[in-house]
């Protein structure tokens, strides 16, 4: 039974003569435990597709069913709680809150899920340990390297035990050593914890450990093969 099923999704931006038709009928089914790479040139629509699949945006047409829930049927507050319960996000620019320490950044979504302060602190500490950042709990993002910031973002994404992790070019701002560490961490999450992961990447070598490669061109999937 698929954990994500998108049917005939289109995404248009703008109106009238200025409408930009960006996703042109996407069908994709992702099974639990897959590690999917979405690849393609800049402007192909990879991020736009990921936003539709991860409930950060709403398609102009078509349906997205995640973990048996038709996400279009959710009210805004239900979408928020669905995201908190089911999905984890990793972005290219880390998206950490600059005034909060590493541990507080990881605690934030846990507190939003109504964990107590003590519980959130403990779970966040364990997640930070699991990405190899013991001893950096109190550092602000500015006191961490790019690779370390991205590992905090991974800790934040996994701390709430989401069913699916979405990563949009998680290595784009990193040097090759830190980039590889991030990919190794995602690979480890997939291998040992059977996480379902959907990752956008430009680089073929970063997709080596993915189980499936989806190629996009001009708003369409042009190839979708096991890896
Ligand atoms: N909110 C928006 N309004 C108008 N056009 C948009 C919007 N978001 C994206 N687009 C357009 O959709 C196209 C696809 O963008 P998208 O960000 O999905 O590409 P991408 O494949 O992720 O590229 P990159 O590899 O550079 O990140 C681009 O031409 C972009 O300009
Ligand atoms: Mg993109």
CSV table of C-alpha atoms and ligand atoms in Angstrom, one decimal:
chain,number,residue,atom,x,y,z
A,1,UNK,CA,0.0,0.0,0.0
A,2,UNK,CA,1.6,3.3,-1.1
A,3,UNK,CA,2.5,5.9,1.5
A,4,UNK,CA,2.3,8.7,-1.1
A,5,UNK,CA,0.0,8.6,-4.2
A,6,UNK,CA,-0.2,11.6,-6.4
A,7,UNK,CA,-2.6,11.5,-9.3
A,8,UNK,CA,-2.6,13.9,-12.3
A,9,UNK,CA,-1.2,16.8,-10.4
A,10,UNK,CA,-0.9,20.1,-12.2
A,11,UNK,CA,0.5,23.3,-10.7
A,12,UNK,CA,-0.1,26.7,-12.3
A,13,UNK,CA,1.0,30.0,-11.0
A,14,UNK,CA,-0.5,33.3,-12.0
A,15,UNK,CA,-3.7,34.0,-13.9
A,16,UNK,CA,-5.0,34.8,-17.4
A,17,UNK,CA,-2.4,35.4,-20.1
A,18,UNK,CA,0.4,35.3,-17.5
A,19,UNK,CA,-0.3,31.8,-16.2
A,20,UNK,CA,2.8,29.6,-15.9
A,21,UNK,CA,2.0,25.9,-16.1
A,22,UNK,CA,4.8,24.4,-14.1
A,23,UNK,CA,3.7,20.8,-13.3
A,24,UNK,CA,2.0,19.2,-16.2
A,25,UNK,CA,0.3,16.0,-15.0
A,26,UNK,CA,2.4,14.1,-12.5
A,27,UNK,CA,1.5,10.6,-11.4
A,28,UNK,CA,3.7,9.0,-8.8
A,29,UNK,CA,3.3,6.3,-6.1
A,30,UNK,CA,5.8,5.9,-3.4
A,31,UNK,CA,5.9,2.8,-1.2
A,32,UNK,CA,7.0,2.8,2.5
A,33,UNK,CA,10.7,2.4,2.9
A,34,UNK,CA,11.7,3.7,-0.6
A,35,UNK,CA,14.5,6.2,-0.9
A,36,UNK,CA,13.6,8.2,-4.0
A,37,UNK,CA,15.8,10.7,-5.8
A,38,UNK,CA,14.1,13.4,-7.8
A,39,UNK,CA,16.5,14.7,-10.4
A,40,UNK,CA,16.5,17.1,-13.4
A,41,UNK,CA,17.8,20.4,-14.6
A,42,UNK,CA,17.3,23.7,-12.8
A,43,UNK,CA,13.7,24.9,-13.4
A,44,UNK,CA,12.4,21.4,-14.3
A,45,UNK,CA,9.9,21.6,-11.4
A,46,UNK,CA,11.6,19.4,-8.8
A,47,UNK,CA,11.0,21.7,-5.8
A,48,UNK,CA,7.5,22.5,-7.0
A,49,UNK,CA,6.7,18.8,-7.1
A,50,UNK,CA,8.2,18.2,-3.7
A,51,UNK,CA,6.1,21.0,-2.2
A,52,UNK,CA,2.9,19.3,-3.6
A,53,UNK,CA,4.0,15.9,-2.2
A,54,UNK,CA,4.9,17.3,1.2
A,55,UNK,CA,1.8,19.4,1.9
A,56,UNK,CA,3.6,22.7,1.7
A,57,UNK,CA,1.6,23.7,-1.4
A,58,UNK,CA,-1.7,22.7,-3.0
A,59,UNK,CA,-1.9,21.5,-6.6
A,60,UNK,CA,-4.1,23.4,-9.0
A,61,UNK,CA,-5.5,20.1,-10.1
A,62,UNK,CA,-5.1,16.5,-9.1
A,63,UNK,CA,-5.0,14.7,-5.8
A,64,UNK,CA,-2.3,13.8,-3.2
A,65,UNK,CA,-2.9,11.0,-0.8
A,66,UNK,CA,-0.4,10.5,2.0
A,67,UNK,CA,-0.7,7.7,4.5
A,68,UNK,CA,-4.3,7.2,3.5
A,69,UNK,CA,-5.3,10.8,3.9
A,70,UNK,CA,-6.5,12.9,1.0
A,71,UNK,CA,-4.6,16.0,2.0
A,72,UNK,CA,-7.0,18.3,0.1
A,73,UNK,CA,-9.7,17.4,2.5
A,74,UNK,CA,-7.8,18.8,5.5
A,75,UNK,CA,-8.5,22.2,7.0
A,76,UNK,CA,-5.4,24.5,7.5
A,77,UNK,CA,-5.0,23.6,11.2
A,78,UNK,CA,-5.3,19.9,10.3
A,79,UNK,CA,-2.7,20.3,7.6
A,80,UNK,CA,-0.3,21.8,10.2
A,81,UNK,CA,-0.9,18.9,12.6
A,82,UNK,CA,-0.6,16.3,9.8
A,83,UNK,CA,2.8,17.8,8.8
A,84,UNK,CA,4.0,17.8,12.4
A,85,UNK,CA,2.9,14.2,13.0
A,86,UNK,CA,3.8,12.6,9.7
A,87,UNK,CA,6.4,14.6,7.7
A,88,UNK,CA,9.9,15.8,8.3
A,89,UNK,CA,11.6,18.5,6.2
A,90,UNK,CA,15.2,19.2,5.3
A,91,UNK,CA,15.9,22.3,3.1
A,92,UNK,CA,18.9,23.6,1.2
A,93,UNK,CA,19.3,26.6,3.5
A,94,UNK,CA,18.8,24.6,6.7
A,95,UNK,CA,15.9,26.9,7.8
A,96,UNK,CA,17.0,27.0,11.5
A,97,UNK,CA,15.8,29.8,13.8
A,98,UNK,CA,18.9,32.0,14.3
A,99,UNK,CA,18.2,33.0,17.9
A,100,UNK,CA,17.6,29.5,19.1
A,101,UNK,CA,20.3,27.0,20.1
A,102,UNK,CA,20.7,23.7,18.2
A,103,UNK,CA,18.8,21.9,20.8
A,104,UNK,CA,16.0,24.5,21.0
A,105,UNK,CA,15.7,24.3,17.2
A,106,UNK,CA,15.1,20.6,17.4
A,107,UNK,CA,12.7,21.0,20.4
A,108,UNK,CA,10.5,23.5,18.5
A,109,UNK,CA,8.4,21.1,16.5
A,110,UNK,CA,8.2,18.7,19.4
A,111,UNK,CA,6.8,21.4,21.6
A,112,UNK,CA,4.3,22.2,18.9
A,113,UNK,CA,3.3,18.6,19.1
A,114,UNK,CA,2.6,19.2,22.8
A,115,UNK,CA,5.5,17.3,24.3
A,116,UNK,CA,6.4,18.7,27.7
A,117,UNK,CA,9.6,20.8,27.9
A,118,UNK,CA,11.5,18.0,29.6
A,119,UNK,CA,10.4,15.4,27.1
A,120,UNK,CA,11.2,17.6,24.2
A,121,UNK,CA,14.6,18.4,25.6
A,122,UNK,CA,15.4,14.8,26.1
A,123,UNK,CA,14.2,13.7,22.7
A,124,UNK,CA,16.0,16.6,21.0
A,125,UNK,CA,19.2,15.6,22.8
A,126,UNK,CA,19.0,12.0,21.6
A,127,UNK,CA,18.3,13.2,18.0
A,128,UNK,CA,21.3,15.6,18.1
A,129,UNK,CA,23.5,12.8,19.4
A,130,UNK,CA,22.3,10.5,16.6
A,131,UNK,CA,23.6,13.0,13.9
A,132,UNK,CA,27.0,13.1,15.7
A,133,UNK,CA,26.7,16.6,17.3
A,134,UNK,CA,27.2,15.7,21.0
A,135,UNK,CA,28.5,18.7,22.8
A,136,UNK,CA,26.9,21.2,20.4
A,137,UNK,CA,23.5,21.4,22.1
A,138,UNK,CA,23.9,25.0,23.1
A,139,UNK,CA,25.5,26.4,19.9
A,140,UNK,CA,23.5,29.0,18.0
A,141,UNK,CA,23.3,28.2,14.2
A,142,UNK,CA,25.9,31.0,13.5
A,143,UNK,CA,28.3,29.1,15.8
A,144,UNK,CA,28.0,25.9,13.7
A,145,UNK,CA,29.5,25.1,10.2
A,146,UNK,CA,27.1,24.7,7.3
A,147,UNK,CA,27.4,20.9,7.5
A,148,UNK,CA,26.7,21.0,11.3
A,149,UNK,CA,23.7,23.2,10.7
A,150,UNK,CA,22.3,20.8,8.2
A,151,UNK,CA,22.8,18.0,10.6
A,152,UNK,CA,20.8,19.9,13.2
A,153,UNK,CA,18.1,20.3,10.6
A,154,UNK,CA,18.2,16.5,10.1
A,155,UNK,CA,17.9,16.0,13.8
A,156,UNK,CA,14.9,18.3,13.8
A,157,UNK,CA,13.4,16.4,10.9
A,158,UNK,CA,13.8,13.0,12.5
A,159,UNK,CA,13.1,13.8,16.2
A,160,UNK,CA,9.4,13.6,15.9
A,161,UNK,CA,9.7,10.1,14.1
A,162,UNK,CA,7.9,11.2,10.9
A,163,UNK,CA,6.8,8.6,8.4
A,164,UNK,CA,8.3,10.4,5.5
A,165,UNK,CA,11.3,12.7,5.2
A,166,UNK,CA,11.5,15.3,2.4
A,167,UNK,CA,14.9,16.8,1.5
A,168,UNK,CA,15.2,19.5,-1.1
A,169,UNK,CA,18.8,19.7,-2.3
A,170,UNK,CA,20.1,19.1,1.3
A,171,UNK,CA,23.7,19.3,0.1
A,172,UNK,CA,23.5,22.3,-2.2
A,173,UNK,CA,25.3,24.7,0.1
A,174,UNK,CA,27.9,22.2,1.4
A,175,UNK,CA,31.4,21.3,0.4
A,176,UNK,CA,31.8,17.7,-0.8
A,177,UNK,CA,32.9,16.3,2.6
A,178,UNK,CA,29.9,17.8,4.5
A,179,UNK,CA,27.7,16.9,1.6
A,180,UNK,CA,28.7,13.3,1.8
A,181,UNK,CA,28.2,13.3,5.6
A,182,UNK,CA,24.6,14.5,5.0
A,183,UNK,CA,24.0,11.8,2.3
A,184,UNK,CA,25.5,9.1,4.6
A,185,UNK,CA,23.2,10.2,7.4
A,186,UNK,CA,20.1,10.0,5.1
A,187,UNK,CA,21.3,6.6,3.8
A,188,UNK,CA,21.7,5.4,7.4
A,189,UNK,CA,18.2,6.5,8.3
A,190,UNK,CA,16.9,4.7,5.3
A,191,UNK,CA,18.9,1.5,5.9
A,192,UNK,CA,18.6,1.1,9.6
A,193,UNK,CA,15.3,2.7,10.4
A,194,UNK,CA,13.4,2.0,7.1
A,195,UNK,CA,12.5,5.6,6.8
A,196,UNK,CA,10.8,6.7,3.6
A,197,UNK,CA,12.8,9.5,2.1
A,198,UNK,CA,12.2,11.7,-0.9
A,199,UNK,CA,15.2,13.8,-1.9
A,200,UNK,CA,15.7,16.3,-4.6
A,201,UNK,CA,19.3,16.4,-5.9
A,202,UNK,CA,21.2,17.7,-9.0
A,203,UNK,CA,24.0,15.3,-8.4
A,204,UNK,CA,23.9,11.8,-9.7
A,205,UNK,CA,26.6,10.7,-7.3
A,206,UNK,CA,24.5,11.7,-4.3
A,207,UNK,CA,21.7,9.5,-5.6
A,208,UNK,CA,23.9,6.3,-5.5
A,209,UNK,CA,22.2,4.9,-2.4
A,210,UNK,CA,18.7,5.8,-3.5
A,211,UNK,CA,16.4,2.9,-4.4
A,212,UNK,CA,14.7,4.7,-7.2
A,213,UNK,CA,15.5,7.6,-9.6
A,214,UNK,CA,12.8,9.9,-10.9
A,215,UNK,CA,13.9,12.3,-13.7
A,216,UNK,CA,11.9,15.5,-14.4
A,217,UNK,CA,12.0,17.7,-17.5
A,218,UNK,CA,9.8,20.7,-18.0
A,219,UNK,CA,7.2,19.8,-15.5
A,220,UNK,CA,6.9,16.1,-16.4
A,221,UNK,CA,8.4,12.9,-15.2
A,222,UNK,CA,10.4,11.6,-18.1
A,223,UNK,CA,11.9,8.6,-16.4
A,224,UNK,CA,11.2,6.6,-13.2
A,225,UNK,CA,13.4,3.6,-12.6
A,226,UNK,CA,14.8,1.5,-9.8
A,227,UNK,CA,18.4,2.2,-8.9
B,1,LIG,N1,5.5,30.8,-6.9
B,1,LIG,C1,5.9,30.7,-8.2
B,1,LIG,N2,5.4,31.6,-9.1
B,1,LIG,C2,5.7,31.5,-10.4
B,1,LIG,N3,6.6,30.6,-10.9
B,1,LIG,C3,7.1,29.8,-10.1
B,1,LIG,C4,6.8,29.7,-8.7
B,1,LIG,N4,7.5,28.7,-8.1
B,1,LIG,C5,8.2,28.2,-9.1
B,1,LIG,N5,8.0,28.8,-10.3
B,1,LIG,C6,8.6,28.4,-11.6
B,1,LIG,O1,8.5,27.0,-11.7
B,1,LIG,C7,9.6,26.5,-12.4
B,1,LIG,C8,10.1,25.3,-11.7
B,1,LIG,O2,10.7,25.8,-10.4
B,1,LIG,P1,11.3,24.8,-9.4
B,1,LIG,O3,11.7,25.6,-8.2
B,1,LIG,O4,10.3,23.7,-9.1
B,1,LIG,O5,12.5,24.2,-10.2
B,1,LIG,P2,13.6,23.2,-9.7
B,1,LIG,O6,13.6,22.0,-10.6
B,1,LIG,O7,13.5,22.9,-8.2
B,1,LIG,O8,14.9,24.0,-10.0
B,1,LIG,P3,16.3,24.1,-9.1
B,1,LIG,O9,17.1,22.9,-9.5
B,1,LIG,O10,16.9,25.4,-9.7
B,1,LIG,O11,16.0,24.2,-7.7
B,1,LIG,C9,10.6,27.7,-12.6
B,1,LIG,O12,10.5,28.1,-13.9
B,1,LIG,C10,10.1,28.7,-11.6
B,1,LIG,O13,10.3,30.0,-12.0
B,2,LIG,MG1,14.6,23.4,-6.6
